[in-house]
Coordinates of C-alpha atoms and ligand atoms in Angstrom, one line a residue:
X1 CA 78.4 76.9 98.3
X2 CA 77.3 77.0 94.7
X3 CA 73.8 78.3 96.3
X4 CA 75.3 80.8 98.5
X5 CA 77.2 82.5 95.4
X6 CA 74.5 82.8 93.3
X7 CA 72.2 84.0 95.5
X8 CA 74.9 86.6 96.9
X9 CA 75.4 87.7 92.8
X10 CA 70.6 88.0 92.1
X11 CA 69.2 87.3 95.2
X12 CA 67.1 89.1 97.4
X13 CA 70.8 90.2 98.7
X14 CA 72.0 91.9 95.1
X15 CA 75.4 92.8 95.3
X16 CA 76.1 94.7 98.2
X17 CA 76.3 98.5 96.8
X18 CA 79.9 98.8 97.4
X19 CA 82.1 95.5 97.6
X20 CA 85.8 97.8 98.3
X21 CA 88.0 94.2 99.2
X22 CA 89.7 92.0 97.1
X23 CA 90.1 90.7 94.5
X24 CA 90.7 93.7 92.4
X25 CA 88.3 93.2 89.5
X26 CA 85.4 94.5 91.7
X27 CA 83.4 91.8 91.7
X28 CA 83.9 91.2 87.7
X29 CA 83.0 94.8 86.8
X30 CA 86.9 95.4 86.3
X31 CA 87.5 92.3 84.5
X32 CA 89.4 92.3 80.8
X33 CA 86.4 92.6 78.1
X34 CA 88.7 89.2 76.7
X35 CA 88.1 87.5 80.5
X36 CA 84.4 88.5 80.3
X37 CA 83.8 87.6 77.1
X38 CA 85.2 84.0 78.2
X39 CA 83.3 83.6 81.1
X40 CA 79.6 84.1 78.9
X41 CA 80.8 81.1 77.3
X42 CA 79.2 77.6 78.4
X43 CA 79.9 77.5 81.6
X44 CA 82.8 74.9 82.1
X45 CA 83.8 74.8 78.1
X46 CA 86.9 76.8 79.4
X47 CA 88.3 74.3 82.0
X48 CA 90.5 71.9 80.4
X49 CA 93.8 70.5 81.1
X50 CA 97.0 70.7 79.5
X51 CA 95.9 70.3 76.3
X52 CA 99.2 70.4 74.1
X53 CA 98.2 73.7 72.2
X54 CA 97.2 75.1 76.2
X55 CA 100.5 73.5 78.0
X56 CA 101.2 75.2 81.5
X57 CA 103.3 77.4 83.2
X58 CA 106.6 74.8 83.1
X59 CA 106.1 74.2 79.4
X60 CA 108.0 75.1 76.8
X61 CA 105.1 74.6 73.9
X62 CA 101.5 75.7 73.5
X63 CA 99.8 79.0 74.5
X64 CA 100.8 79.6 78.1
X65 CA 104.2 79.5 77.4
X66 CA 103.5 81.8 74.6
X67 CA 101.8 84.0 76.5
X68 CA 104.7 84.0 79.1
X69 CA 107.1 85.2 76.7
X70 CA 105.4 87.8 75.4
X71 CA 104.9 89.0 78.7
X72 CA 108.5 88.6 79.6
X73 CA 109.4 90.4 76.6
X74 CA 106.9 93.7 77.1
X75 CA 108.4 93.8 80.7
X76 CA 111.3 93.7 80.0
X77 CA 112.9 90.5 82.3
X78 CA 114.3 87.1 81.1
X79 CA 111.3 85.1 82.3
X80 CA 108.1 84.9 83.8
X81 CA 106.4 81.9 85.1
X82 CA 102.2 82.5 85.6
X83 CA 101.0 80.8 88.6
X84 CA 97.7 79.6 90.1
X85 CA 98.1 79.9 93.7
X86 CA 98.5 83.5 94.2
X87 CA 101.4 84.7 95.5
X88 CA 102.2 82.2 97.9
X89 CA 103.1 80.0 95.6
X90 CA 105.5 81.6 93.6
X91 CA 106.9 83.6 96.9
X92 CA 107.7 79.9 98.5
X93 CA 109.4 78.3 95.2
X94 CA 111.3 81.9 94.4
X95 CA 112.5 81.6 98.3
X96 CA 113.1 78.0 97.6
X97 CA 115.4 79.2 94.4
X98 CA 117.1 81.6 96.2
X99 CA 118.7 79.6 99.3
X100 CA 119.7 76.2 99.8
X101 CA 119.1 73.7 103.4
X102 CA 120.3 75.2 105.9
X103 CA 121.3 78.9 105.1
X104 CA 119.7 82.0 106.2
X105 CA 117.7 84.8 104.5
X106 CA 117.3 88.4 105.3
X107 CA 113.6 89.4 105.4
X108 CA 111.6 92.4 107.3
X109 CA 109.4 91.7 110.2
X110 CA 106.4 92.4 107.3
X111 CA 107.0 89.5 105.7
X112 CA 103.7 87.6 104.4
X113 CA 103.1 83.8 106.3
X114 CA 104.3 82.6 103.0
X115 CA 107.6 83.4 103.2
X116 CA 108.3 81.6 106.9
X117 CA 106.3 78.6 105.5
X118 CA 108.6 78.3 102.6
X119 CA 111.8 78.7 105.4
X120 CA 110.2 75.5 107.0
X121 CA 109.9 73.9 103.8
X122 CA 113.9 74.6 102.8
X123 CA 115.2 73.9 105.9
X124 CA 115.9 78.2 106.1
X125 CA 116.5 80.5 108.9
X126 CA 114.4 83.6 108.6
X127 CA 116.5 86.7 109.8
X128 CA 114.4 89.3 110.4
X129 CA 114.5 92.6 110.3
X130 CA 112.3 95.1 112.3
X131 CA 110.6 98.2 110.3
X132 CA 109.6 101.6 111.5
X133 CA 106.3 101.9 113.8
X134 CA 103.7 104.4 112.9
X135 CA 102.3 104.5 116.8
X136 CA 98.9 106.3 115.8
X137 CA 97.6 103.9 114.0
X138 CA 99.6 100.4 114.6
X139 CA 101.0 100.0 111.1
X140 CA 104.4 99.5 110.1
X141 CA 106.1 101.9 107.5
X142 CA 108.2 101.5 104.6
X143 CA 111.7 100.8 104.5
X144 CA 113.9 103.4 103.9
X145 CA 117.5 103.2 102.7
X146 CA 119.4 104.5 105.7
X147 CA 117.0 102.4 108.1
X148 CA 118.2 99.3 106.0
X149 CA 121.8 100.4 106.0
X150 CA 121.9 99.9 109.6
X151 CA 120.1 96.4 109.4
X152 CA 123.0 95.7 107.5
X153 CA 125.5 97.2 109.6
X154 CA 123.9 94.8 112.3
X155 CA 124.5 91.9 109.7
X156 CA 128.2 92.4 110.0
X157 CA 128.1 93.2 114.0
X158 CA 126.0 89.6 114.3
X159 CA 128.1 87.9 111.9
X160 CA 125.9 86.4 109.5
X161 CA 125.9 86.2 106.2
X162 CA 122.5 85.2 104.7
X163 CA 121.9 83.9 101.2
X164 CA 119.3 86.4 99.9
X165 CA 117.3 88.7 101.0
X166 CA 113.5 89.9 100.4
X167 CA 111.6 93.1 100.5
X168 CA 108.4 93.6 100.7
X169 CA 107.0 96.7 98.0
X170 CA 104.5 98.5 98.5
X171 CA 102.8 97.2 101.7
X172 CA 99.5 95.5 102.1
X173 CA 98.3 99.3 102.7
X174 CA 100.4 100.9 100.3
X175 CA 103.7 102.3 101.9
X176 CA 106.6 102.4 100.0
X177 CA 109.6 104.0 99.5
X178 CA 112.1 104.0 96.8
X179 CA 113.2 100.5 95.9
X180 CA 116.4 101.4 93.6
X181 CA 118.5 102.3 96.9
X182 CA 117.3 99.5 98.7
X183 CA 118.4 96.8 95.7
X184 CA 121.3 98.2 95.3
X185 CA 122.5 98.3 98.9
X186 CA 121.6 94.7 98.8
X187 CA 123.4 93.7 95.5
X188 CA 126.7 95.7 96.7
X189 CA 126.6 92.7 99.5
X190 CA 126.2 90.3 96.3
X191 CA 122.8 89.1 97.9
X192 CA 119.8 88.6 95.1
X193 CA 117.0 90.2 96.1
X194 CA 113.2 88.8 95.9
X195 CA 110.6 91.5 96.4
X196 CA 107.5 90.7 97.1
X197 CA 105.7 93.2 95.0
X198 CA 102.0 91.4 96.1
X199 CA 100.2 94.9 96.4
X200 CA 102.1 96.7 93.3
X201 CA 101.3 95.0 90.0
X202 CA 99.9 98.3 89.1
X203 CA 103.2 99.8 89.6
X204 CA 103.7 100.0 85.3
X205 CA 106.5 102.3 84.1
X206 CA 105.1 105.5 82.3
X207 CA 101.1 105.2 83.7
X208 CA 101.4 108.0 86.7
X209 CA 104.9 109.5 87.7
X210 CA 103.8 110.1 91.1
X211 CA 103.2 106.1 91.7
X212 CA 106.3 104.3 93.2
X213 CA 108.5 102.4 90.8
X214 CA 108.2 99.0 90.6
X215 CA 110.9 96.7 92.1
X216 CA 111.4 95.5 88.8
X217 CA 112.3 98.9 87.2
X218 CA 114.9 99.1 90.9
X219 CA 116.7 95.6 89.6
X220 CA 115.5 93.0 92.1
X221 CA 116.2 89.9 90.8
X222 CA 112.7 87.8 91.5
X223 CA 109.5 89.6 91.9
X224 CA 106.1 88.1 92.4
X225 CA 103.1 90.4 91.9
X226 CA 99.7 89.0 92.8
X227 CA 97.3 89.6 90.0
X228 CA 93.9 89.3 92.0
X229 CA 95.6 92.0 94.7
X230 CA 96.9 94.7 92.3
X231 CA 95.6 94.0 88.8
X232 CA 92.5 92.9 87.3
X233 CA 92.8 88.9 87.8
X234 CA 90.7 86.3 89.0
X235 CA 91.3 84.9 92.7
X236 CA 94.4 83.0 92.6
X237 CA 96.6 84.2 90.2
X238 CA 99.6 85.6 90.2
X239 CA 103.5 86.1 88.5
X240 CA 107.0 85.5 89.2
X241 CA 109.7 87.6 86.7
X242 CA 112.8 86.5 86.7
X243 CA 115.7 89.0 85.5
X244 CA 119.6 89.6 85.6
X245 CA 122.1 86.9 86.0
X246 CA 122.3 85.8 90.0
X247 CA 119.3 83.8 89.7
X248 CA 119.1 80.5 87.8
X249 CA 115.7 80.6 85.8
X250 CA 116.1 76.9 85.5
X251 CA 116.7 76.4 89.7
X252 CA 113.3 78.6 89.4
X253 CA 111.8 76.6 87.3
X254 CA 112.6 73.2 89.0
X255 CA 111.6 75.0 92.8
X256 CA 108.3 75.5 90.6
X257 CA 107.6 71.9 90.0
X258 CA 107.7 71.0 93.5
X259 CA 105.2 73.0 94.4
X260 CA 102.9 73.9 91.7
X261 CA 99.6 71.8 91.2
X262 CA 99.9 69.2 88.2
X263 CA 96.6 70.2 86.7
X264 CA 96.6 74.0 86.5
X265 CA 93.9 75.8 85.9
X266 CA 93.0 76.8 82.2
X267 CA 90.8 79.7 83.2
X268 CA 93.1 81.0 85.9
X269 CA 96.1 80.6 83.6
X270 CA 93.9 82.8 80.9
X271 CA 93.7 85.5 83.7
X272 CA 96.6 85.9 84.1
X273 CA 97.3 86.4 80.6
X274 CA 94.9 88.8 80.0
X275 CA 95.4 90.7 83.6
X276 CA 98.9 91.5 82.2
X277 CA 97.7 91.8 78.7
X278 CA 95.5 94.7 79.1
X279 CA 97.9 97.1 80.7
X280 CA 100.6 96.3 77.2
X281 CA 98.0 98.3 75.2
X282 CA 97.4 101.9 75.9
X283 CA 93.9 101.5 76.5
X284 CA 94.4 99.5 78.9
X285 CA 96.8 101.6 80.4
X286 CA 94.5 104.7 80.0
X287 CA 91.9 102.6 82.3
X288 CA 94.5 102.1 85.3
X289 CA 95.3 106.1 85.2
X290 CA 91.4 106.9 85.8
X291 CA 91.0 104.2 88.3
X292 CA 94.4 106.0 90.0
X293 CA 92.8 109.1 90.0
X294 CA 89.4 108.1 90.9
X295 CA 91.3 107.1 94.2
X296 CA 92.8 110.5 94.5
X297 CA 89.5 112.6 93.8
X298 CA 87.5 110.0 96.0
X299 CA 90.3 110.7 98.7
X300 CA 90.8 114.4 98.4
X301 CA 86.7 114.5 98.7
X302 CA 86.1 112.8 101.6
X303 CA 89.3 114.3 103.3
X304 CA 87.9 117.8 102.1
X305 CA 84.6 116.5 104.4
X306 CA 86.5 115.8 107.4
X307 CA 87.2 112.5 107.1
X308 CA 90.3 111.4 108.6
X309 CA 92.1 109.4 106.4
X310 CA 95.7 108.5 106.0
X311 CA 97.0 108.8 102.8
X312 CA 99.9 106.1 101.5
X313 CA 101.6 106.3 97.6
X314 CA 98.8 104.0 96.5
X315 CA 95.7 105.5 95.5
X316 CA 94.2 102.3 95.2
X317 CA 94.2 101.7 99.0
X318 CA 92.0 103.9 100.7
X319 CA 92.1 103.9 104.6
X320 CA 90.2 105.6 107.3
X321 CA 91.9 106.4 110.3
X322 CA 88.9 105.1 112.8
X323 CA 91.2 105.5 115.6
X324 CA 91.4 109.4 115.1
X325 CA 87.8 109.3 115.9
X326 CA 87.8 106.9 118.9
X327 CA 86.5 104.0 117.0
X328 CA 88.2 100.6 117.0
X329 CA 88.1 99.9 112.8
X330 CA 87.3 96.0 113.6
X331 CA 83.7 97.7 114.8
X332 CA 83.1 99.9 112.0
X333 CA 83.6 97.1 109.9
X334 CA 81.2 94.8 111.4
X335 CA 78.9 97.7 111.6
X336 CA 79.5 98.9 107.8
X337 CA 79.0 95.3 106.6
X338 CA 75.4 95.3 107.7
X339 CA 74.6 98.3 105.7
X340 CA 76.8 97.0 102.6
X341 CA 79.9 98.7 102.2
X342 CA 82.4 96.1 102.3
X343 CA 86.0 96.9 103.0
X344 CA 88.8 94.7 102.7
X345 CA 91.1 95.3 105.8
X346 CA 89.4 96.0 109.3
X347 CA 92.4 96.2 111.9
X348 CA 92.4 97.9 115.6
X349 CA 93.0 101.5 114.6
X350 CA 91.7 101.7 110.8
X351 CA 89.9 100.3 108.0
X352 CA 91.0 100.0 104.5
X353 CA 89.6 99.7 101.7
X354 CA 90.4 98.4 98.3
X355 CA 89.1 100.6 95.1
X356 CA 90.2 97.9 92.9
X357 CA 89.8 98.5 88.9
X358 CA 85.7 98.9 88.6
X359 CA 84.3 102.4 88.6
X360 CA 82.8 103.4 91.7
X361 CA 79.9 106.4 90.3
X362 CA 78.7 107.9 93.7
X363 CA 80.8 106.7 96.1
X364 CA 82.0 109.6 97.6
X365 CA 78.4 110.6 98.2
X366 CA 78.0 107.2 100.0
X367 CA 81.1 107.2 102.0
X368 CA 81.1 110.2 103.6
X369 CA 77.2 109.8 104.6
X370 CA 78.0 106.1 106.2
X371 CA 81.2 108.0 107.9
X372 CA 78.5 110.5 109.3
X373 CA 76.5 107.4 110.6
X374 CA 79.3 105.3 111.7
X375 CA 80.9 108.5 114.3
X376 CA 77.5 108.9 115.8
X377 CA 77.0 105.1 116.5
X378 CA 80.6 104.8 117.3
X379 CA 81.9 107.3 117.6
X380 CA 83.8 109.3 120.3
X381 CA 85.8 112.8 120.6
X382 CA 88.6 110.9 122.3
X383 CA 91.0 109.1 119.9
X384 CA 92.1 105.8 120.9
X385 CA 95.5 105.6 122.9
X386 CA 98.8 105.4 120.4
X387 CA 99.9 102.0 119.5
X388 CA 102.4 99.6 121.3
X389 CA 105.1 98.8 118.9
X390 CA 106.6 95.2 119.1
X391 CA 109.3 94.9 121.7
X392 CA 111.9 93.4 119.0
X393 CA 115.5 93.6 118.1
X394 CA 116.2 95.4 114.9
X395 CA 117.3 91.7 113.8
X396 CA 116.8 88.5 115.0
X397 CA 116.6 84.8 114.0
X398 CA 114.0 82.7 116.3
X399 CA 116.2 81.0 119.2
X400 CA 115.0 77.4 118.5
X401 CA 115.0 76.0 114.9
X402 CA 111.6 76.7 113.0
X403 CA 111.0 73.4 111.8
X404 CA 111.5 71.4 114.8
X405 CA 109.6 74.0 116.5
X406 CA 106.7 73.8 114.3
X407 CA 106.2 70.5 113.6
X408 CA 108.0 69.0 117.0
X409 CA 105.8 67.9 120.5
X410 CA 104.0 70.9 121.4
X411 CA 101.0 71.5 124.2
X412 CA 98.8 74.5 123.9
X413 CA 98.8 76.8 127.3
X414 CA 97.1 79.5 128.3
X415 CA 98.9 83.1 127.0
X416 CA 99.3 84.4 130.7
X417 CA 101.5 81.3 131.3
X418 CA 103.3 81.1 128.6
X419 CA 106.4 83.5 129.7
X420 CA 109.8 82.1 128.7
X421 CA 108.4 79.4 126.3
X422 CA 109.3 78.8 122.9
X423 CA 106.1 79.4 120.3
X424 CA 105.7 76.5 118.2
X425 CA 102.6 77.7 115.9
X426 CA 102.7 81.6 113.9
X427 CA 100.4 83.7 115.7
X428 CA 99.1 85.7 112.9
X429 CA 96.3 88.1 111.8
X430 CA 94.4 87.2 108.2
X431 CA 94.5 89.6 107.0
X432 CA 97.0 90.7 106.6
X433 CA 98.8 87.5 107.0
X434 CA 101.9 89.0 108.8
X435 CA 102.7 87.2 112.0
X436 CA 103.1 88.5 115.1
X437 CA 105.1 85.4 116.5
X438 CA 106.8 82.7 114.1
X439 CA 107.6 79.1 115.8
X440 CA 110.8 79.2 117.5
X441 CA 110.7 82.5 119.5
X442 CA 110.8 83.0 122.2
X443 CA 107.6 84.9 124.4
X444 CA 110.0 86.6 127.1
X445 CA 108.0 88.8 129.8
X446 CA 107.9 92.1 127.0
X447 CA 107.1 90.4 124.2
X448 CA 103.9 88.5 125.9
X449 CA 102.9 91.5 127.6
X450 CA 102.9 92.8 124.0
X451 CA 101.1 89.8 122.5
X452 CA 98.5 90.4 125.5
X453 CA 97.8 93.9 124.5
X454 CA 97.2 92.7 120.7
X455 CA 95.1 90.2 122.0
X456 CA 93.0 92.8 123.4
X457 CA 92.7 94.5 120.2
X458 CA 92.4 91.2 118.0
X459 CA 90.1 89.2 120.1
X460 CA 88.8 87.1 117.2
X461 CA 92.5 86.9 115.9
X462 CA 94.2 85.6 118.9
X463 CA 93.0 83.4 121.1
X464 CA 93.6 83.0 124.2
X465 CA 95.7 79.7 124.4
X466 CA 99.0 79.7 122.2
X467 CA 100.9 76.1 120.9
X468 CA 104.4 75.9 122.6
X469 CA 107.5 73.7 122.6
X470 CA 106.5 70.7 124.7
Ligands
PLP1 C1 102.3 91.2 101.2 C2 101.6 89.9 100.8 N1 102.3 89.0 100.2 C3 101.7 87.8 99.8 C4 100.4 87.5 100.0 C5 99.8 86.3 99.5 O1 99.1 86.5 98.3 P1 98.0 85.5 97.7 O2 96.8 85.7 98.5 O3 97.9 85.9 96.3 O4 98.6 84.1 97.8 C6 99.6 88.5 100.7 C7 98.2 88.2 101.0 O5 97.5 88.9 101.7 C8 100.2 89.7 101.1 O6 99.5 90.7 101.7

């Protein structure tokens, strides 16, 4: 492994000419000066334990905790906590904060693998909610306040009454709508709200007014932002704020210990820090305007050329619409990667790619000549067909408990005969990590011929035998 990564960095195989996936920093080039300047050092004189003037993320003493503060402070929130298994960590122990055994929580269909993981951890029912399909290129949208009004209104119809609820802003590919509306809908129902804000570190107040505010600026209560996604950390980091007064920072804090490692990681921890530190100063924050409107010039050029792109609130995600020009975006990636341009997302109908915080001199130039090549490889003058959106109920729990379903007798059968069963594995793209199917639900006759027809599209993805309840 050690071999492969050096030789990918000098080798005969330099780094590839444009590496446009994540994380953020670009392969380094975007890194804090501080985080470079720590990483000349001797290699390994940085990785040390809890050293009392270091502590960790649960401390109260040393540098960490001193470094969390400050943070909290120049935010704005009550608390932060810095973690050091991305998001997923601090999305299960906030979901683990938020509801106790045995209650429900209100989530979209969107939600990241993470969340229903943490509902089989804390004994939770997921409810969840369906979002708005965008048929032309198989993505879902962003929430907007009247759609979420009538989850709600098929809350009450249903009867339940969940614990919490989460939201997911901005998407992996960088939807989003106003989060203020969607908070406060939520609040009015006295539910606290955890947003997973993965993809939207870069969402900082006063930077670029056309950017979406951040979930933190709307009032959710918990927000995790992965730093290696959407700002300039290393792979694995992340933060979890903690504001207002219907979460307990100490219930955080204690959901924290149970899953976060004993021996975090110095360097990781010093990532984090200086991920968040840079955008305090206004250098810093002078750096994340150009990279935003590097993504709108690099956009507006190669949509100028006849690209087909589709554009989302984030500059920093750039997608091309492959299905517009009759090419399935899982080819064009394959195909791209052999003549190095790297993106980050290849699905069925696009590709996306992330710009991340390095400077990209020439890309546009490159792009659009690979785009050239790729449409007469690939390409075709008949778009692919529209999308199939999932065959769900604007809100449902799964019909058989998750945990029992998961981790219960199970036998694995072919898809075509699995109609009626109940699924007892998540059937789930990486990325983005969003599943198609959680343990528990059931595959009626719509719902398989759907998972049939993604199957088609994801052959690598899905396979063709799926776990169900013995
Ligand atoms: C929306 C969303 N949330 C959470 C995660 C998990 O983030 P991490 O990889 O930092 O654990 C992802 C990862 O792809 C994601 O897309």
């Amino acid at each position: 492994m050690a071999a492969l990564l050096s030789h990918l960095r000098s080798g005969r195989f330099a780094a590839p000419i444009d590496a446009l996936h994540l994380p953020a920093h670009g392969r380094g080039a975007g890194l804090p000066v501080a985080m470079r300047r720590l990483l000349r050092r001797r290699p390994g004189s940085w990785d040390l334990p809890e050293l009392p003037q270091i502590g960790g993320p649960l401390e109260s003493e040393g540098a960490v905790a001193a470094s969390q503060r400050a943070a909290a402070a120049a935010v704005g929130v009550s608390a932060c906590w810095y973690g050091v298994n991305g998001a997923t960590g601090l999305l299960q122990a906030a979901l683990l904060a938020l509801a106790s055994p045995g209650q429900a929580v209100l989530m979209p269909r969107n939600a990241h693998r993470s969340l229903i993981q943490a509902c089989a951890l804390g004994g939770l029912t997921p409810l969840l909610f369906d979002l708005p399909f965008l048929s032309d290129r198989g993505h879902v949208g962003a929430l907007e306040a009247a759609w979420l009004e009538r989850v709600l209104a098929e809350l009450d119809r249903q009867g339940q009454t969940p614990a919490a609820a989460v939201l997911v802003h901005p998407t992996y590919h960088g939807y989003a709508s106003d989060p203020l509306p969607l908070v406060a809908l939520l609040h009015q129902r006295g539910l606290p709200v955890l947003v997973d804000e993965a993809h939207g570190a870069h969402l900082q107040p006063g930077v670029d007014p056309a950017l979406p505010i951040s979930s933190l600026a709307a009032g959710a209560d918990l927000v995790v932002h992965s730093l290696h996604k959407s700002a300039a950390g290393l792979g694995q980091t992340a933060v979890l704020w903690c504001q207002g007064t219907q979460v307990d920072p100490e219930l955080v804090q204690r959901c924290l210990g149970w899953l976060q490692t004993t021996s975090p990681s110095a360097l990781l921890l010093a990532s984090c820090d200086t991920a968040l530190h840079q955008w305090q100063r206004p250098r810093g924050r002078r750096a994340l305007r150009r990279c935003l409107d590097q993504g709108r010039a690099l956009a507006d050029r190669l949509s100028d050329a006849g690209v087909p792109l589709l554009r989302t609130p984030d500059p920093l995600r750039l997608i091309w619409h492959t299905a517009a020009a009759g090419i399935n975006g899982l080819e064009a990636d394959a195909w791209l990667l052999q003549r190095r341009l790297i993106a980050e997302l290849p699905e069925p109908g696009c590709l996306t790619f992330c710009l991340g915080f390095a400077r990209h001199r020439g890309l546009a130039g490159r792009m659009l000549r690979r785009w050239q090549q790729l449409r007469l490889a690939l390409g075709s003058s008949t778009p692919l067909p529209p999308f199939t959106p999932p065959p769900l109920p604007l809100l449902g729990a799964p019909e058989h408990h998750l945990v029992e379903a998961w981790r219960g007798p199970q036998r694995a059968v072919p898809l075509d005969d699995a109609c009626g069963a109940i699924a007892a594995q998540l059937i789930c793209p990486y990325p983005p990590g969003i599943p198609l199917v959680i343990p528990g639900e059931r595959l009626d006759r719509s719902r398989l011929r759907w998972l049939q027809e993604q199957r088609q599209l994801w052959p690598d993805q899905i396979t063709a035998m799926v776990k169900i309840v013995a």
